[in-house]
Amino acid sequence: MLRASANALARRASARSLSSVAAKYFPSEPAHPQLVTPAIPGPKSIQLNNDLGEKFDNRATYFVADYKNSLGNYISDADGNKLLDVYCQIASIGLGYNNPALIEAAKSDEMVYALIDRPALACFPSTTYKEILEDGILAAAPPSMSRVWTALSGSDANETAYKAAFMYQHAKLRGDQDFSSEELTSVMDNATPGASEMKILSFDKGFHGRLFGSLSTTRSKAIHKLDIPAFQWPKAPFPKLKYPLDEFATENHAEELACLEAFEDILSQHKGASKVAAIIVEPVQAEGGDNHASSFFFQGLRDITIKHDVLMIVDEVQTGVGATGKMWAHEHWNLTTPPDMVTFSKKFQAAGFYYSNPQLQPNQPYRQFNTWCGDPSKAIIAKTIYQEIVKNDLVTRTAAVGDYLYGGLQLLASKYPAHIKNLRGENFGTFIAWDCRDAGARNEILIKCRDRGVNVGGCGDMAIRMRPTLTFEEKHANVFLQVLEDVLNYM
Amino acid sequence: MLRASANALARRASARSLSSVAAKYFPSEPAHPQLVTPAIPGPKSIQLNNDLGEKFDNRATYFVADYKNSLGNYISDADGNKLLDVYCQIASIGLGYNNPALIEAAKSDEMVYALIDRPALACFPSTTYKEILEDGILAAAPPSMSRVWTALSGSDANETAYKAAFMYQHAKLRGDQDFSSEELTSVMDNATPGASEMKILSFDKGFHGRLFGSLSTTRSKAIHKLDIPAFQWPKAPFPKLKYPLDEFATENHAEELACLEAFEDILSQHKGASKVAAIIVEPVQAEGGDNHASSFFFQGLRDITIKHDVLMIVDEVQTGVGATGKMWAHEHWNLTTPPDMVTFSKKFQAAGFYYSNPQLQPNQPYRQFNTWCGDPSKAIIAKTIYQEIVKNDLVTRTAAVGDYLYGGLQLLASKYPAHIKNLRGENFGTFIAWDCRDAGARNEILIKCRDRGVNVGGCGDMAIRMRPTLTFEEKHANVFLQVLEDVLNYM
C-alpha cells in the first residue's frame, strides 16, 4: 500500500507537468458529470429507444445519446444528462466528442467530395487518395510498414488480412506454376484443391470480429458464436497471468512457456496444403477480458511463426492508435522481426491492414478486391486524428495520464480489494482493466457508475475496462476515481 | 428490325415528354465527352497511379479520377478528360457526381456529428437515428418490409442476413429449449452442435461478396475464390436464357422448370440440423454476366422455399435503388409472398438488410452485433438520395430512359449483330447488358469506348453492362449510342 501510494504520487506529478489539451480543445467541457434524471437511461432515452426498437434491433442500448450536445470526454444523453465517458463507443472515439479539428475536417471540401462521390478505390482512385493515406494512415504506420489495404471495419480488416495470408501461402506452395484446371474447376464448388484447406490460428478468449471468417477466429464468448457455421480452424491457449505480476513472476513465466509449447505443437500438426497460413493475436485480448501477456510471450510467438513459415497478424483494432501509451501496442514488445500484418479500425475510424512485404499482394488484380476497398471519408478522419495526435503529443500524454489513473486505481484496489482484483495495464497507457468479484457485481458497478454520471464498459466475464479518449486527462481521472470510490463504498 | 425501330421511336417519344432533371441539378454538365489526351489513362493518371501503387494495391485501376471536377454523368480524370460515365463506381453512384442535394447533405450539421461522433449504434444510438432511418432507408423499404439491420457494405449486409437466417432456423429447431451445455462448449471449438452445419444455398454465377461467408455463396469466377477457404454449401443451377426471349419462350420455360426442379432436389437433400437455412439470389446476376430469369422462375423459388421452410434472401446490392425501373428489382416479380430479407448497398451508400418478421431478430441481444452496426453518415446520404428520387420521380424516369436506351441498342444490335448479342434488360430500366463476340472483343470495345470518352464496364465472361446514374437521360443515351456505334464501326 505504501509503495502504491508513492507510485501514485510520482505519477500524479508527471501528469501534472503537461498543460491541458482538453481545455484547449473543449473550453466548455463540463468539469464533472451533470445529472438531471435519477437513473440512466432517463425517460426520454427510454421512449426514444422504444420507438427505435420497432425498426432496429436495439436491445443492447445503454442510453440514447445526444451527440450535438456531447463535448470532449462528456457524452450527453437524450434527457440532458452529461456523463464522463470512459467507454467511448466501445473504444472508438479518439479525440473526444465534437473535437474542433474534426469539425473542421468534416466541413472541408475534401470531405464533401469523399462523401458524395465515393469511389471504387481500386478502379477509380482519386487524385488525392495517395496524399490522404501518406499524411494520415500511412504516416501513422507501425515501424517498417509501408503499405496498407483499406477496409471498412475491424472484421473486414481482419478478413482481408486472412485472405492475403491464404493467397500468399498458396502462392509459395504453387511456386511458378499457374492455377491448375482442377483448382479452377473445384473452387466453383467450394471444394479443394481450388478452395483452401489452410487455417487461421487464433487464441482462446481472442476476439477478431463477427463475420464468418473472423468469427471463426473469435473465441471470446459462446453468445458471439452460437448457431453460426464456423471453419475448423485451431485455437491455441493464451496465458492466464496472475496478479500482481511481480509476485507471480515464476508461475507466469512457466504459464507462458507452456502456452508457447502448445502453440508450436498445433503448428506442427498442420502441414502443406492444410497448414496454418497465419496466426492472429491481440496485444491485449480486449473483448475477452483484457488479458495481457508479456513481451517474452509475443516474441516467442513471432519466433515460432518464423520457424514454421506461418504469418503473424497482430489485431490492433482495439489496442491501436495510442491508448496503450504507444501508437501501436505491439511496439511495447520490441520484436526482433516485425509482424507480417497489423490490422486497425475503431479509434482510427478508417480500417485496414498494414504490411511491408509486397508479396502479400496477390499475384493478380481482382483477387483482393471489392467495390469500395475502403472509404476516403474515413481516411480523412484518420488523417486528422493522426495529425492532432502528433501536434499535441497525445500518445505521450496518454501514457502519463494512464500512469496516473493506474496509480489511483492501485490505491482504490488496496482499499477495496474485493472489488478491484487483478488490476492490469500498468505502463500501458489508459488501457487498464480489473476484475470484480463476479459478473453480477461487475454489472452492478457499471450501472451504479452510470447512474452517478460515468459511462464505463465491461469485458470478459467479470472485468471492467477503461477506454477513454486520448484527451482524457488527470482531471477526468479524478472524476472517474471519485465516482468509482463512491460506488465501491456502497457495494 | 422494323419492329425494333417502331419500339425505339415509341420509347423515344415517351422519354422526351419528361423535362430534364440533369439540367436542373447540373447546369454546367458537359454536353458530350471532353478529351485532352489521345488515350485513357493519360500521362498524369499513369504517374499518379504508379505513385499510389507503392502504397496501395491498385493494379485494377482504370484511371485516376478528379472528383472535384466531375459533374453529373461526367467523370473527370487526372488529365482533365471528361468521360460520360455509365459504369459509375461499379453501379454505386445514384444521383450523379457532385449532386447539389448531396452537397447540401454533406455540409449539414447533422452530417458533421455523424462523421465525428460515430456511435456504436446498438449501444448508444443517437436521438436522430430513428428519424434518419424513417425518412430514408425505411421510407424506401420494399413493400411489407418495416425493419432494417444496417451494415457497411454489400458483403456485410449479406453476411449479417445469413447470420439472422442461421439463428432463426436454429431457434425454430430448438423450440423453447435453452442452449444446451454441449452447444455452449462445442461452439468455442467451432464444432457442432454449437456451430451450425446449416447452409446458405446460392446459384451458379451468382455474386454475393468477398468475405468468407459471402464468398462461399459467390459463384461468379474462379479468380474471386481461389485459395480461400469456403463452406461446403450447395449451389443450384440458374437458368441460362436464350435471346430474343419471345423466340425461345418454350425452351426458356423448360430451362427454368429444370432449374426449379434441381433446386428443390437440393433442398430435399439437406434436412434438420444440416438443412439449407436460406437461399440468396440476385434479381439479375450482375457480376456473373447480367443473367436474367423470369418472374415465373422467382415465384417458383419463393414457393419452393416456403414449402421447405427455407428463408429467401434477395440480394439487391446491385439491382436496388431504382436502376431497374422499380425501386427494388424484385418488385418486377409480383411475388405472392414477399422475400424474407432484402439486402442493399452500392447506390444507397448505406448498406443492410430489410425484413419484416421480428423473429429474424435473434432471441438475445449481442448475437447480431458489432461495434458500429452501420454508419449514420451513410444513412444520411441514403436519406437524401431517396428524397431526391421521390421528389424528381427518378425511378419512373429511369424506366423511360431505359426503354429509350434499350430501343437504341436494339437498332445497333440489328446493325452489328456480331457485336451486340443477347441484348437483355428490356423493361428493366437502364439495367441493360449484352454479350460481345468473346472476352477479347468485349475488352477491346470497353477500351475503345473509354478512349472516345465513355466509361463503361463489363461483367461475366463477355458482357457489357450499363450502370448509369438515375439522372442519366435521353441526351446521355444519345452520346453513349453514338460512341458505341463509332467503336463498333471500327471493330
GROMACS .gro file of C-alpha atoms in nm, chain B residues 110-401:
model
  292
  601GLU     CA    1  -2.630   1.651  -3.891
  602MET     CA    2  -2.354   1.511  -4.114
  603VAL     CA    3  -2.078   1.669  -3.907
  604TYR     CA    4  -2.197   1.496  -3.589
  605ALA     CA    5  -2.250   1.169  -3.774
  606LEU     CA    6  -1.894   1.180  -3.905
  607ILE     CA    7  -1.700   1.285  -3.598
  608ASP     CA    8  -1.908   1.135  -3.317
  609ARG     CA    9  -1.964   0.799  -3.480
  610PRO     CA   10  -2.177   0.593  -3.245
  611ALA     CA   11  -2.175   0.228  -3.155
  612LEU     CA   12  -2.532   0.224  -3.288
  613ALA     CA   13  -2.664  -0.075  -3.097
  614CYS     CA   14  -2.542   0.062  -2.761
  615PHE     CA   15  -2.561   0.440  -2.790
  616PRO     CA   16  -2.789   0.527  -3.082
  617SER     CA   17  -2.837   0.896  -3.145
  618THR     CA   18  -3.157   1.084  -3.075
  619THR     CA   19  -3.185   1.127  -3.453
  620TYR     CA   20  -3.115   0.776  -3.585
  621LYS     CA   21  -3.476   0.661  -3.594
  622GLU     CA   22  -3.576   0.969  -3.790
  623ILE     CA   23  -3.285   0.931  -4.032
  624LEU     CA   24  -3.393   0.571  -4.095
  625GLU     CA   25  -3.762   0.654  -4.122
  626ASP     CA   26  -3.710   0.939  -4.366
  627GLY     CA   27  -3.462   0.746  -4.576
  628ILE     CA   28  -3.368   0.379  -4.568
  629LEU     CA   29  -3.703   0.270  -4.423
  630ALA     CA   30  -3.913   0.503  -4.635
  631ALA     CA   31  -3.752   0.332  -4.932
  632ALA     CA   32  -3.815  -0.018  -4.800
  633PRO     CA   33  -3.967  -0.281  -5.027
  634PRO     CA   34  -4.341  -0.337  -4.982
  635SER     CA   35  -4.420  -0.504  -4.649
  636MET     CA   36  -4.074  -0.459  -4.501
  637SER     CA   37  -4.068  -0.245  -4.189
  638ARG     CA   38  -3.738  -0.323  -4.020
  639VAL     CA   39  -3.374  -0.291  -4.109
  640TRP     CA   40  -3.038  -0.402  -3.981
  641THR     CA   41  -2.770  -0.163  -4.102
  642ALA     CA   42  -2.426  -0.271  -4.218
  643LEU     CA   43  -2.128  -0.126  -4.406
  644SER     CA   44  -2.109  -0.299  -4.745
  645GLY     CA   45  -2.288  -0.547  -4.963
  646SER     CA   46  -2.080  -0.834  -4.825
  647ASP     CA   47  -2.152  -0.724  -4.472
  648ALA     CA   48  -2.523  -0.687  -4.549
  649ASN     CA   49  -2.541  -1.038  -4.693
  650GLU     CA   50  -2.342  -1.196  -4.412
  651THR     CA   51  -2.550  -1.037  -4.140
  652ALA     CA   52  -2.858  -1.161  -4.326
  653TYR     CA   53  -2.706  -1.511  -4.330
  654LYS     CA   54  -2.642  -1.488  -3.957
  655ALA     CA   55  -3.004  -1.387  -3.900
  656ALA     CA   56  -3.114  -1.686  -4.108
  657PHE     CA   57  -2.900  -1.937  -3.919
  658MET     CA   58  -3.010  -1.809  -3.579
  659TYR     CA   59  -3.375  -1.810  -3.690
  660GLN     CA   60  -3.362  -2.168  -3.817
  661HIS     CA   61  -3.182  -2.299  -3.510
  662ALA     CA   62  -3.429  -2.120  -3.284
  663LYS     CA   63  -3.710  -2.300  -3.467
  664LEU     CA   64  -3.537  -2.635  -3.425
  665ARG     CA   65  -3.459  -2.566  -3.061
  666GLY     CA   66  -3.810  -2.454  -2.973
  667ASP     CA   67  -3.845  -2.340  -2.615
  668GLN     CA   68  -3.525  -2.504  -2.504
  669ASP     CA   69  -3.227  -2.304  -2.388
  670PHE     CA   70  -2.881  -2.355  -2.539
  671SER     CA   71  -2.750  -2.691  -2.421
  672SER     CA   72  -2.424  -2.713  -2.230
  673GLU     CA   73  -2.288  -2.918  -2.519
  674GLU     CA   74  -2.372  -2.636  -2.759
  675LEU     CA   75  -2.214  -2.378  -2.530
  676THR     CA   76  -1.893  -2.581  -2.506
  677SER     CA   77  -1.859  -2.714  -2.858
  678VAL     CA   78  -1.909  -2.375  -3.021
  679MET     CA   79  -1.589  -2.244  -2.863
  680ASP     CA   80  -1.405  -2.508  -3.065
  681ASN     CA   81  -1.603  -2.421  -3.381
  682ALA     CA   82  -1.761  -2.766  -3.352
  683THR     CA   83  -2.116  -2.892  -3.372
  684PRO     CA   84  -2.373  -2.882  -3.223
  685GLY     CA   85  -2.290  -2.524  -3.111
  686ALA     CA   86  -2.152  -2.426  -3.451
  687SER     CA   87  -2.408  -2.474  -3.722
  688GLU     CA   88  -2.396  -2.727  -4.002
  689MET     CA   89  -2.677  -2.549  -4.184
  690LYS     CA   90  -2.612  -2.395  -4.522
  691ILE     CA   91  -2.681  -2.100  -4.745
  692LEU     CA   92  -2.770  -2.204  -5.098
  693SER     CA   93  -2.669  -1.979  -5.385
  694PHE     CA   94  -2.687  -2.003  -5.762
  695ASP     CA   95  -2.434  -2.077  -6.031
  696LYS     CA   96  -2.284  -1.745  -6.149
  697GLY     CA   97  -2.423  -1.556  -5.851
  698PHE     CA   98  -2.213  -1.293  -5.677
  699HIS     CA   99  -2.273  -1.201  -5.313
  700GLY     CA  100  -1.946  -1.056  -5.189
  701ARG     CA  101  -1.594  -1.150  -5.097
  702LEU     CA  102  -1.573  -1.201  -4.724
  703PHE     CA  103  -1.560  -1.563  -4.610
  704GLY     CA  104  -1.931  -1.633  -4.574
  705SER     CA  105  -2.040  -1.426  -4.871
  706LEU     CA  106  -1.754  -1.559  -5.086
  707SER     CA  107  -1.876  -1.912  -5.013
  708THR     CA  108  -2.201  -1.813  -5.184
  709THR     CA  109  -2.028  -1.629  -5.469
  710ARG     CA  110  -2.003  -1.845  -5.781
  711SER     CA  111  -1.910  -1.587  -6.043
  712LYS     CA  112  -1.547  -1.651  -6.136
  713ALA     CA  113  -1.264  -1.870  -6.010
  714ILE     CA  114  -1.034  -1.570  -5.964
  715HIS     CA  115  -1.273  -1.434  -5.699
  716LYS     CA  116  -1.246  -1.753  -5.495
  717LEU     CA  117  -0.912  -1.928  -5.549
  718ASP     CA  118  -0.703  -2.017  -5.242
  719ILE     CA  119  -0.966  -1.901  -4.994
  720PRO     CA  120  -1.134  -2.149  -4.757
  721ALA     CA  121  -1.503  -2.197  -4.828
  722PHE     CA  122  -1.801  -2.355  -4.657
  723GLN     CA  123  -1.945  -2.670  -4.812
  724TRP     CA  124  -2.265  -2.500  -4.913
  725PRO     CA  125  -2.471  -2.608  -5.212
  726LYS     CA  126  -2.506  -2.435  -5.547
  727ALA     CA  127  -2.815  -2.459  -5.767
  728PRO     CA  128  -2.829  -2.401  -6.141
  729PHE     CA  129  -2.952  -2.064  -6.262
  730PRO     CA  130  -3.148  -2.052  -6.588
  731LYS     CA  131  -2.945  -1.985  -6.900
  732LEU     CA  132  -3.199  -1.799  -7.108
  733LYS     CA  133  -3.180  -1.763  -7.483
  734TYR     CA  134  -3.250  -1.439  -7.665
  735PRO     CA  135  -3.461  -1.290  -7.807
  736LEU     CA  136  -3.692  -1.410  -7.532
  737ASP     CA  137  -4.007  -1.434  -7.744
  738GLU     CA  138  -3.833  -1.657  -7.995
  739PHE     CA  139  -3.718  -1.901  -7.727
  740ALA     CA  140  -4.017  -1.887  -7.495
  741THR     CA  141  -4.071  -2.265  -7.487
  742GLU     CA  142  -3.708  -2.355  -7.442
  743ASN     CA  143  -3.658  -2.093  -7.174
  744HIS     CA  144  -3.962  -2.209  -6.982
  745ALA     CA  145  -3.833  -2.564  -6.991
  746GLU     CA  146  -3.492  -2.442  -6.873
  747GLU     CA  147  -3.648  -2.259  -6.579
  748LEU     CA  148  -3.859  -2.563  -6.485
  749ALA     CA  149  -3.549  -2.782  -6.492
  750CYS     CA  150  -3.362  -2.535  -6.270
  751LEU     CA  151  -3.652  -2.523  -6.023
  752GLU     CA  152  -3.660  -2.900  -6.009
  753ALA     CA  153  -3.285  -2.920  -5.947
  754PHE     CA  154  -3.321  -2.651  -5.683
  755GLU     CA  155  -3.592  -2.840  -5.497
  756ASP     CA  156  -3.387  -3.159  -5.516
  757ILE     CA  157  -3.102  -2.987  -5.335
  758LEU     CA  158  -3.329  -2.852  -5.062
  759SER     CA  159  -3.470  -3.203  -5.015
  760GLN     CA  160  -3.123  -3.344  -4.967
  761HIS     CA  161  -3.048  -3.130  -4.660
  762LYS     CA  162  -3.268  -3.172  -4.358
  763GLY     CA  163  -3.287  -3.090  -3.988
  764ALA     CA  164  -2.970  -2.954  -3.833
  765SER     CA  165  -2.791  -2.951  -4.166
  766LYS     CA  166  -3.072  -2.802  -4.373
  767VAL     CA  167  -3.047  -2.507  -4.605
  768ALA     CA  168  -3.125  -2.216  -4.374
  769ALA     CA  169  -3.172  -1.968  -4.657
  770ILE     CA  170  -3.117  -1.916  -5.022
  771ILE     CA  171  -2.973  -1.599  -5.167
  772VAL     CA  172  -3.045  -1.484  -5.519
  773GLU     CA  173  -2.995  -1.169  -5.725
  774PRO     CA  174  -3.284  -1.040  -5.939
  775VAL     CA  175  -3.024  -1.010  -6.215
  776GLN     CA  176  -2.689  -1.186  -6.169
  777ALA     CA  177  -2.482  -0.878  -6.228
  778GLU     CA  178  -2.113  -0.965  -6.176
  779GLY     CA  179  -2.185  -1.306  -6.322
  780GLY     CA  180  -2.282  -1.154  -6.658
  781ASP     CA  181  -2.622  -0.984  -6.618
  782ASN     CA  182  -2.812  -1.310  -6.628
  783HIS     CA  183  -3.187  -1.269  -6.605
  784ALA     CA  184  -3.465  -1.508  -6.519
  785SER     CA  185  -3.840  -1.463  -6.544
  786SER     CA  186  -4.088  -1.377  -6.271
  787PHE     CA  187  -4.215  -1.731  -6.309
  788PHE     CA  188  -3.877  -1.863  -6.201
  789PHE     CA  189  -3.854  -1.637  -5.898
  790GLN     CA  190  -4.212  -1.714  -5.795
  791GLY     CA  191  -4.115  -2.078  -5.823
  792LEU     CA  192  -3.817  -2.026  -5.594
  793ARG     CA  193  -4.039  -1.850  -5.344
  794ASP     CA  194  -4.298  -2.128  -5.350
  795ILE     CA  195  -4.036  -2.398  -5.301
  796THR     CA  196  -3.862  -2.212  -5.018
  797ILE     CA  197  -4.194  -2.178  -4.836
  798LYS     CA  198  -4.269  -2.546  -4.889
  799HIS     CA  199  -3.931  -2.644  -4.741
  800ASP     CA  200  -3.930  -2.381  -4.467
  801VAL     CA  201  -3.622  -2.218  -4.610
  802LEU     CA  202  -3.573  -1.841  -4.598
  803MET     CA  203  -3.540  -1.638  -4.916
  804ILE     CA  204  -3.286  -1.355  -4.924
  805VAL     CA  205  -3.294  -1.131  -5.229
  806ASP     CA  206  -2.959  -0.964  -5.290
  807GLU     CA  207  -3.041  -0.619  -5.426
  808VAL     CA  208  -2.694  -0.479  -5.367
  809GLN     CA  209  -2.654  -0.401  -5.736
  810THR     CA  210  -3.014  -0.408  -5.862
  811GLY     CA  211  -3.167  -0.197  -5.586
  812VAL     CA  212  -3.244   0.174  -5.566
  813GLY     CA  213  -3.416   0.241  -5.893
  814ALA     CA  214  -3.190   0.135  -6.177
  815THR     CA  215  -3.426  -0.138  -6.300
  816GLY     CA  216  -3.721   0.097  -6.327
  817LYS     CA  217  -3.856  -0.013  -5.990
  818MET     CA  218  -3.713   0.093  -5.656
  819TRP     CA  219  -3.633  -0.273  -5.591
  820ALA     CA  220  -3.591  -0.510  -5.881
  821HIS     CA  221  -3.781  -0.790  -5.712
  822GLU     CA  222  -4.094  -0.575  -5.733
  823HIS     CA  223  -4.098  -0.675  -6.101
  824TRP     CA  224  -4.187  -1.028  -5.992
  825ASN     CA  225  -4.516  -0.958  -5.810
  826LEU     CA  226  -4.444  -1.242  -5.569
  827THR     CA  227  -4.745  -1.380  -5.386
  828THR     CA  228  -4.537  -1.384  -5.066
  829PRO     CA  229  -4.256  -1.130  -5.024
  830PRO     CA  230  -3.899  -1.247  -4.964
  831ASP     CA  231  -3.783  -1.283  -4.603
  832MET     CA  232  -3.490  -1.044  -4.635
  833VAL     CA  233  -3.370  -0.797  -4.897
  834THR     CA  234  -3.011  -0.674  -4.885
  835PHE     CA  235  -2.885  -0.342  -5.019
  836SER     CA  236  -2.571  -0.131  -5.053
  837LYS     CA  237  -2.395   0.038  -5.353
  838LYS     CA  238  -2.626   0.311  -5.489
  839PHE     CA  239  -2.764   0.367  -5.141
  840GLN     CA  240  -2.414   0.410  -4.994
  841ALA     CA  241  -2.566   0.280  -4.671
  842ALA     CA  242  -2.593  -0.099  -4.651
  843GLY     CA  243  -2.801  -0.353  -4.464
  844PHE     CA  244  -3.094  -0.587  -4.488
  845TYR     CA  245  -3.465  -0.527  -4.474
  846TYR     CA  246  -3.706  -0.771  -4.313
  847SER     CA  247  -4.046  -0.779  -4.156
  848ASN     CA  248  -4.063  -1.086  -3.933
  849PRO     CA  249  -3.945  -0.981  -3.584
  850GLN     CA  250  -3.826  -1.338  -3.527
  851LEU     CA  251  -3.538  -1.261  -3.759
  852GLN     CA  252  -3.402  -1.072  -3.461
  853PRO     CA  253  -3.222  -1.336  -3.255
  854ASN     CA  254  -3.359  -1.425  -2.913
  855GLN     CA  255  -3.094  -1.229  -2.724
  856PRO     CA  256  -2.901  -0.906  -2.774
  857TYR     CA  257  -2.531  -0.922  -2.868
  858ARG     CA  258  -2.588  -1.206  -3.114
  859GLN     CA  259  -2.642  -0.983  -3.417
  860PHE     CA  260  -2.398  -0.718  -3.309
  861ASN     CA  261  -2.073  -0.539  -3.382
  862THR     CA  262  -1.912  -0.212  -3.280
  863TRP     CA  263  -2.073   0.022  -3.532
  864CYS     CA  264  -2.375  -0.169  -3.666
  865GLY     CA  265  -2.394   0.066  -3.962
  866ASP     CA  266  -2.293   0.426  -4.016
  867PRO     CA  267  -2.523   0.727  -3.968
  868SER     CA  268  -2.320   0.933  -4.215
  869LYS     CA  269  -2.411   0.687  -4.490
  870ALA     CA  270  -2.770   0.668  -4.368
  871ILE     CA  271  -2.793   1.046  -4.414
  872ILE     CA  272  -2.664   1.010  -4.770
  873ALA     CA  273  -2.920   0.733  -4.834
  874LYS     CA  274  -3.196   0.954  -4.695
  875THR     CA  275  -3.102   1.236  -4.930
  876ILE     CA  276  -3.080   1.002  -5.227
  877TYR     CA  277  -3.422   0.860  -5.151
  878GLN     CA  278  -3.581   1.202  -5.104
  879GLU     CA  279  -3.438   1.323  -5.435
  880ILE     CA  280  -3.562   1.008  -5.606
  881VAL     CA  281  -3.913   1.075  -5.482
  882LYS     CA  282  -3.906   1.450  -5.547
  883ASN     CA  283  -3.796   1.403  -5.908
  884ASP     CA  284  -3.966   1.075  -5.981
  885LEU     CA  285  -3.628   0.934  -6.078
  886VAL     CA  286  -3.737   0.571  -6.086
  887THR     CA  287  -4.011   0.640  -6.340
  888ARG     CA  288  -3.765   0.848  -6.541
  889THR     CA  289  -3.510   0.569  -6.531
  890ALA     CA  290  -3.772   0.326  -6.657
  891ALA     CA  291  -3.845   0.557  -6.951
  892VAL     CA  292  -3.482   0.638  -7.028
   0.00000   0.00000   0.00000
